[in-house]
mmCIF file of C-alpha atoms in Angstrom:
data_model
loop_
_atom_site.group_PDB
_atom_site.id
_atom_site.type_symbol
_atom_site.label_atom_id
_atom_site.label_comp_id
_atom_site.label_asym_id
_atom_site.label_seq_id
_atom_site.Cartn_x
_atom_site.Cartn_y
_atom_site.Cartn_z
ATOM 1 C CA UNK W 57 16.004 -20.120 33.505
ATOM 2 C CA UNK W 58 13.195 -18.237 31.907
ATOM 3 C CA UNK W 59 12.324 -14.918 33.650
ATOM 4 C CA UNK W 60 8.907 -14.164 33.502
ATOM 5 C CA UNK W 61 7.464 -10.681 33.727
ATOM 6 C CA UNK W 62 4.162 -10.138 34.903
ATOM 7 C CA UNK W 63 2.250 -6.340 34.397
ATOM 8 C CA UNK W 64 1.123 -5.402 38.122
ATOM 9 C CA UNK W 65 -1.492 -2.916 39.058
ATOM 10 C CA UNK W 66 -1.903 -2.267 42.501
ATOM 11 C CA UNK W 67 -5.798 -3.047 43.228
ATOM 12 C CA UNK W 68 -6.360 -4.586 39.791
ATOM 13 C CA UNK W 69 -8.152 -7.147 38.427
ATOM 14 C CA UNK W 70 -6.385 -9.770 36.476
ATOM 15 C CA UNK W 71 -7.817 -12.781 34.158
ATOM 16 C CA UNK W 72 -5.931 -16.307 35.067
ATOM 17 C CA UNK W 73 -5.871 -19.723 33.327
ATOM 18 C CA UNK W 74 -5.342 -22.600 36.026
ATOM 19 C CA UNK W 75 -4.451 -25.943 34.505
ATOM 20 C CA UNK W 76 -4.141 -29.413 35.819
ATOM 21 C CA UNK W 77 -0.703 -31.888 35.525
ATOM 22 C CA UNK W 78 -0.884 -33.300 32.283
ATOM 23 C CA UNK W 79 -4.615 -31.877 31.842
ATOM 24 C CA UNK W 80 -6.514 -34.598 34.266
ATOM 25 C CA UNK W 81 -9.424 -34.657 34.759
ATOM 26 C CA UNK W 82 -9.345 -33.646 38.300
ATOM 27 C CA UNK W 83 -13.003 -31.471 38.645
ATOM 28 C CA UNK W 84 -15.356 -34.415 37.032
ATOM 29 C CA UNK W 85 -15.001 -34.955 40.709
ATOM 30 C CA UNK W 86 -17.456 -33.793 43.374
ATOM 31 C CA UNK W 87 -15.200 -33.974 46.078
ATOM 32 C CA UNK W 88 -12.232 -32.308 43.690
ATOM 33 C CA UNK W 89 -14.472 -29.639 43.370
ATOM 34 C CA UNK W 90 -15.445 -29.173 47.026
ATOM 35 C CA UNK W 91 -11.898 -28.800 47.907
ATOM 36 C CA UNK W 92 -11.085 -26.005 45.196
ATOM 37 C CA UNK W 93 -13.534 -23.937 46.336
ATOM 38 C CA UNK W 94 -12.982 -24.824 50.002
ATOM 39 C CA UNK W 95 -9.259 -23.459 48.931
ATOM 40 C CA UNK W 96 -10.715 -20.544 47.205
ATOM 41 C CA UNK W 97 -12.595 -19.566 50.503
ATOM 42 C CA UNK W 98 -9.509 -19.997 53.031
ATOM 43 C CA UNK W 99 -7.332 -18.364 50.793
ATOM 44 C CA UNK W 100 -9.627 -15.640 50.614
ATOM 45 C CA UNK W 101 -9.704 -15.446 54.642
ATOM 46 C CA UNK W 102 -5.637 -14.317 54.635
ATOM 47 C CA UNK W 103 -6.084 -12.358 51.430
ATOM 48 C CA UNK W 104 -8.854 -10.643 50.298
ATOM 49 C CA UNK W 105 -9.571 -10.725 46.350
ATOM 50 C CA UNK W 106 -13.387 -11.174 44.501
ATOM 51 C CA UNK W 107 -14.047 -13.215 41.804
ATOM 52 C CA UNK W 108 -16.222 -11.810 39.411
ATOM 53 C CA UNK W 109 -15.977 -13.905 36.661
ATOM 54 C CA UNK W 110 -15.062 -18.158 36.508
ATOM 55 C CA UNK W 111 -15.741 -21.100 35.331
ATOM 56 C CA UNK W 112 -14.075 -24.488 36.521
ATOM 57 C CA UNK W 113 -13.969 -27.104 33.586
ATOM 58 C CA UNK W 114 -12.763 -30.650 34.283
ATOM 59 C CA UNK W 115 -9.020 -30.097 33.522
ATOM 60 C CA UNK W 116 -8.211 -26.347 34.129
ATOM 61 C CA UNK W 117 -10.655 -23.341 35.421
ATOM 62 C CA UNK W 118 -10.486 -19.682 33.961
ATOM 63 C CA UNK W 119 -11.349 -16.394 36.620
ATOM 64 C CA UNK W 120 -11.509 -13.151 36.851
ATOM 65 C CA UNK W 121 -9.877 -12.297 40.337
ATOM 66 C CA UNK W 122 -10.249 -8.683 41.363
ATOM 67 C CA UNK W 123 -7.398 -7.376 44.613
ATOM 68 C CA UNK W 124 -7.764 -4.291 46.917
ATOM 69 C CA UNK W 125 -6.597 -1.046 46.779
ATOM 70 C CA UNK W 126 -3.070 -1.533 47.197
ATOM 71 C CA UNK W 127 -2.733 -4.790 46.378
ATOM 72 C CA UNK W 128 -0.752 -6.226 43.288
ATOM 73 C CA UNK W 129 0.522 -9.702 44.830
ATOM 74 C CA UNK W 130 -2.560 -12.018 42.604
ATOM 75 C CA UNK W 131 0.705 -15.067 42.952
ATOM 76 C CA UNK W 132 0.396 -15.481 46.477
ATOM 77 C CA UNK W 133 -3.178 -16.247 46.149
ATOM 78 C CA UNK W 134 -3.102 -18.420 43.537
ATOM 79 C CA UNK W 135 -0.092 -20.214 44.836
ATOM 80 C CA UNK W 136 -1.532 -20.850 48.344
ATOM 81 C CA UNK W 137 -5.487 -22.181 46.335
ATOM 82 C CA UNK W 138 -2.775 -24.674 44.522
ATOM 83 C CA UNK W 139 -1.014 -25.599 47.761
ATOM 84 C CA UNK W 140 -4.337 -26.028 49.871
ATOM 85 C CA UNK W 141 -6.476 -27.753 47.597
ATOM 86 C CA UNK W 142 -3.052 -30.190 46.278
ATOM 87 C CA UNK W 143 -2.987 -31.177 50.352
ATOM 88 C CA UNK W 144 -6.646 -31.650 50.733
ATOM 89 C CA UNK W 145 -6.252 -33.799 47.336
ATOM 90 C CA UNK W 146 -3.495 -35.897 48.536
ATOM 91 C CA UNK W 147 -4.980 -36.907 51.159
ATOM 92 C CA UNK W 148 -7.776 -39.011 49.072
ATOM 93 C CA UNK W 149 -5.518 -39.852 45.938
ATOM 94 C CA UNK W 150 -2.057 -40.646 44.931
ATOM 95 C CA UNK W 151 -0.514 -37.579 43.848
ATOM 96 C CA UNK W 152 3.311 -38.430 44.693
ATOM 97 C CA UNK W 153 2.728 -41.634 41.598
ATOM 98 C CA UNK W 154 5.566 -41.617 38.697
ATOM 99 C CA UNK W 155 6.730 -37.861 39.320
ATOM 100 C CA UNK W 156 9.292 -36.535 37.324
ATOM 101 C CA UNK W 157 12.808 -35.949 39.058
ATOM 102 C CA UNK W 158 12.198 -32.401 38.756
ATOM 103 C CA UNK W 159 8.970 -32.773 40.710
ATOM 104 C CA UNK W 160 10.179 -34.699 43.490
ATOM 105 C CA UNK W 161 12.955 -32.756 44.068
ATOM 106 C CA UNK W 162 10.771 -29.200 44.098
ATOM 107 C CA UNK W 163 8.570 -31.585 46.572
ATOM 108 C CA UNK W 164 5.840 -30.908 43.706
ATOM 109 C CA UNK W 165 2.787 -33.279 43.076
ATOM 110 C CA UNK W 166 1.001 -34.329 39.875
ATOM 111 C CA UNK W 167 -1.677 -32.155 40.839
ATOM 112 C CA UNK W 168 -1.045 -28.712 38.658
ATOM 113 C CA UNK W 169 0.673 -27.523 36.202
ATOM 114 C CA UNK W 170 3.516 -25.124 37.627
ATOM 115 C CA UNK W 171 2.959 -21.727 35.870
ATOM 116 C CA UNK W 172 -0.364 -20.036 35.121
ATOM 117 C CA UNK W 173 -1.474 -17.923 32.680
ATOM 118 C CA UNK W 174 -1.991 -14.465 33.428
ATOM 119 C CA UNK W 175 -3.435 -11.383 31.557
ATOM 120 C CA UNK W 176 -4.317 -7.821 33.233
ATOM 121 C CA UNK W 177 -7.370 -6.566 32.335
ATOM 122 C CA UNK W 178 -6.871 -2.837 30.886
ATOM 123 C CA UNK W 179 -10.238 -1.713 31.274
ATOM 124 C CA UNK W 180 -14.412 -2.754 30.591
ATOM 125 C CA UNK W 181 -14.090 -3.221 27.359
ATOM 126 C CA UNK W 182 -11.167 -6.232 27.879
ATOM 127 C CA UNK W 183 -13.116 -6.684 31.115
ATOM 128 C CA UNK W 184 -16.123 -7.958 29.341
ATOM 129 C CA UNK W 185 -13.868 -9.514 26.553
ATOM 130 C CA UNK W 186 -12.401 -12.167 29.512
ATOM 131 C CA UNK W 187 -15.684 -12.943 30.871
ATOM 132 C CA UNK W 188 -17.409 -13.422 27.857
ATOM 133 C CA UNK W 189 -14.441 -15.730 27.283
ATOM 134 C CA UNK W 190 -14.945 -16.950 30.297
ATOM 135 C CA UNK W 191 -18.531 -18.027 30.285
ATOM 136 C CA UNK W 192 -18.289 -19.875 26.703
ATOM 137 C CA UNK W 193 -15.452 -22.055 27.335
ATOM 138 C CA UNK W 194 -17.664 -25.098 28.449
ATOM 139 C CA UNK W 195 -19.228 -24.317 25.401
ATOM 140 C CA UNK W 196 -15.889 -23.998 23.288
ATOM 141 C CA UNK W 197 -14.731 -27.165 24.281
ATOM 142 C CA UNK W 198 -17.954 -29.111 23.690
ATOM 143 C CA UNK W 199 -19.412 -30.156 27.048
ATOM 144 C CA UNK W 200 -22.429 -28.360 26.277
ATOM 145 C CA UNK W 201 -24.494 -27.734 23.522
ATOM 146 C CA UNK W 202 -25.578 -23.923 25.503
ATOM 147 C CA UNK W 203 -23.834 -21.949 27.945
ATOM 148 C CA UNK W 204 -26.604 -22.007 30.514
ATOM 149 C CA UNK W 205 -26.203 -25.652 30.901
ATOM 150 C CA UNK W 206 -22.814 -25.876 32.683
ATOM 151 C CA UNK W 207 -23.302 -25.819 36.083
ATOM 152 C CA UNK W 208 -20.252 -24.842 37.239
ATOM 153 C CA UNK W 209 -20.027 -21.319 36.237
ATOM 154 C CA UNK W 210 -20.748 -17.524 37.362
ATOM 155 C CA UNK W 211 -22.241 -17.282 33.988
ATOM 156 C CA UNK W 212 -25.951 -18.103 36.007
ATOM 157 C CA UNK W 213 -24.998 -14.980 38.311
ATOM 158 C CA UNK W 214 -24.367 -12.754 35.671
ATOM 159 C CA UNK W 215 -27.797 -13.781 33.960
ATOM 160 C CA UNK W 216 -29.845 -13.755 37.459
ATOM 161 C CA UNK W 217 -27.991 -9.948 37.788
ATOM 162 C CA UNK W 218 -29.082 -8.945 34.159
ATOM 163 C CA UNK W 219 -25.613 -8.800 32.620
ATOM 164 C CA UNK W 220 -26.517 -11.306 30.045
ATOM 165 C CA UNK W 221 -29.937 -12.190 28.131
ATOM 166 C CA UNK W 222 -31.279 -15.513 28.591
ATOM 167 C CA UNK W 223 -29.613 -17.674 25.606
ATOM 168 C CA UNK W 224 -26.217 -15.732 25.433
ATOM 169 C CA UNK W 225 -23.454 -17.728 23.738
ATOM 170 C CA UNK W 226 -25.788 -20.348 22.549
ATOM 171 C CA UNK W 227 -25.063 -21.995 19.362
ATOM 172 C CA UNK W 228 -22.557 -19.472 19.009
ATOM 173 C CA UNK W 229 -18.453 -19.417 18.686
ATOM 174 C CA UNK W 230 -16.879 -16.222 19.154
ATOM 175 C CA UNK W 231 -13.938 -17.858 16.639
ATOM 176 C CA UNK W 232 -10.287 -17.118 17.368
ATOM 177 C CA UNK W 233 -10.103 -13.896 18.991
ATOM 178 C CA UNK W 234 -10.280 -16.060 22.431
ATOM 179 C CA UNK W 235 -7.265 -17.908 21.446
ATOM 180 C CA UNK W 236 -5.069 -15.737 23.441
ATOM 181 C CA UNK W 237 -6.428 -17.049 26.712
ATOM 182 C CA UNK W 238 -5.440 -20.835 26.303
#
């Protein structure tokens, strides 16, 4: 069994990669979407965090999350936003269809991938580096021809609070020094 070691700082802020089972295309879906982020906000309820930074694409979503002071446990959180939305999900599709032996016997659903990618941010400079990263990926991946145009990103907050000019990331690729993040 693989033991995975994770860098924890108490009241940190951390950059995740979420992905879907088998990369479906769960959050072309208004009602997928409506249940993530009702997830996000009960979650949030029981355990405080801030998001500064995300983007939810149809397969997988990238954030920013941001704990308190004192605070290193980011896997609870994202554990009980895969849990609640995966329950809310089940309820209007068939998530229980052809799962793997290892998945039924976990009690898992072919909702999300098990693991998550994680990365803690070091400081502003890195800070900026994941939200830059962040806001492009629609971009990266070809569902838009300009950043502005993806709906479903904080990139509009961070251009209505000045933090980026009007046109940012268009037409541009910031080449492989995202690749890290996938």
């Amino acid at each position: 069994m693989s033991d995975y070691r994770r860098w924890r700082v108490s009241g940190g802020t951390y950059f995740f990669t979420v992905v879907t089972y088998n990369r479906n295309r769960l959050f072309e879906n208004d009602r997928a979407r409506r249940f993530l982020r009702d997830s996000f906000h009960d979650v949030r309820r029981r355990h405080s965090f801030k998001i500064p930074a995300i983007v939810l694409l149809p397969d997988h979503l990238h954030m920013l999350m941001h704990l308190p002071s004192g605070d290193d446990d980011y896997s609870v959180r994202i554990r009980q936003i895969k849990t609640q939305f995966t329950r809310h999900w089940a309820h209007v599709q068939d998530t229980k269809q052809q799962r793997s032996m290892s998945r039924q016997s976990r009690g898992e659903h072919n909702v999300w991938q098990r693991r998550f990618y994680e990365h803690t941010v070091r400081d502003e400079e890195d800070f900026q580096h994941c939200a830059d990263y962040i806001h492009v990926n629609p971009l990266k991946h070809g569902l838009v021809k300009r950043v502005i145009d993806w709906p479903w990103s904080s990139f509009h907050r961070w251009l209505a609070d000045g933090r980026y000019e009007s046109g940012w990331g268009d037409g541009e690729w910031f080449g492989d020094e995202f690749q890290k993040y996938e």
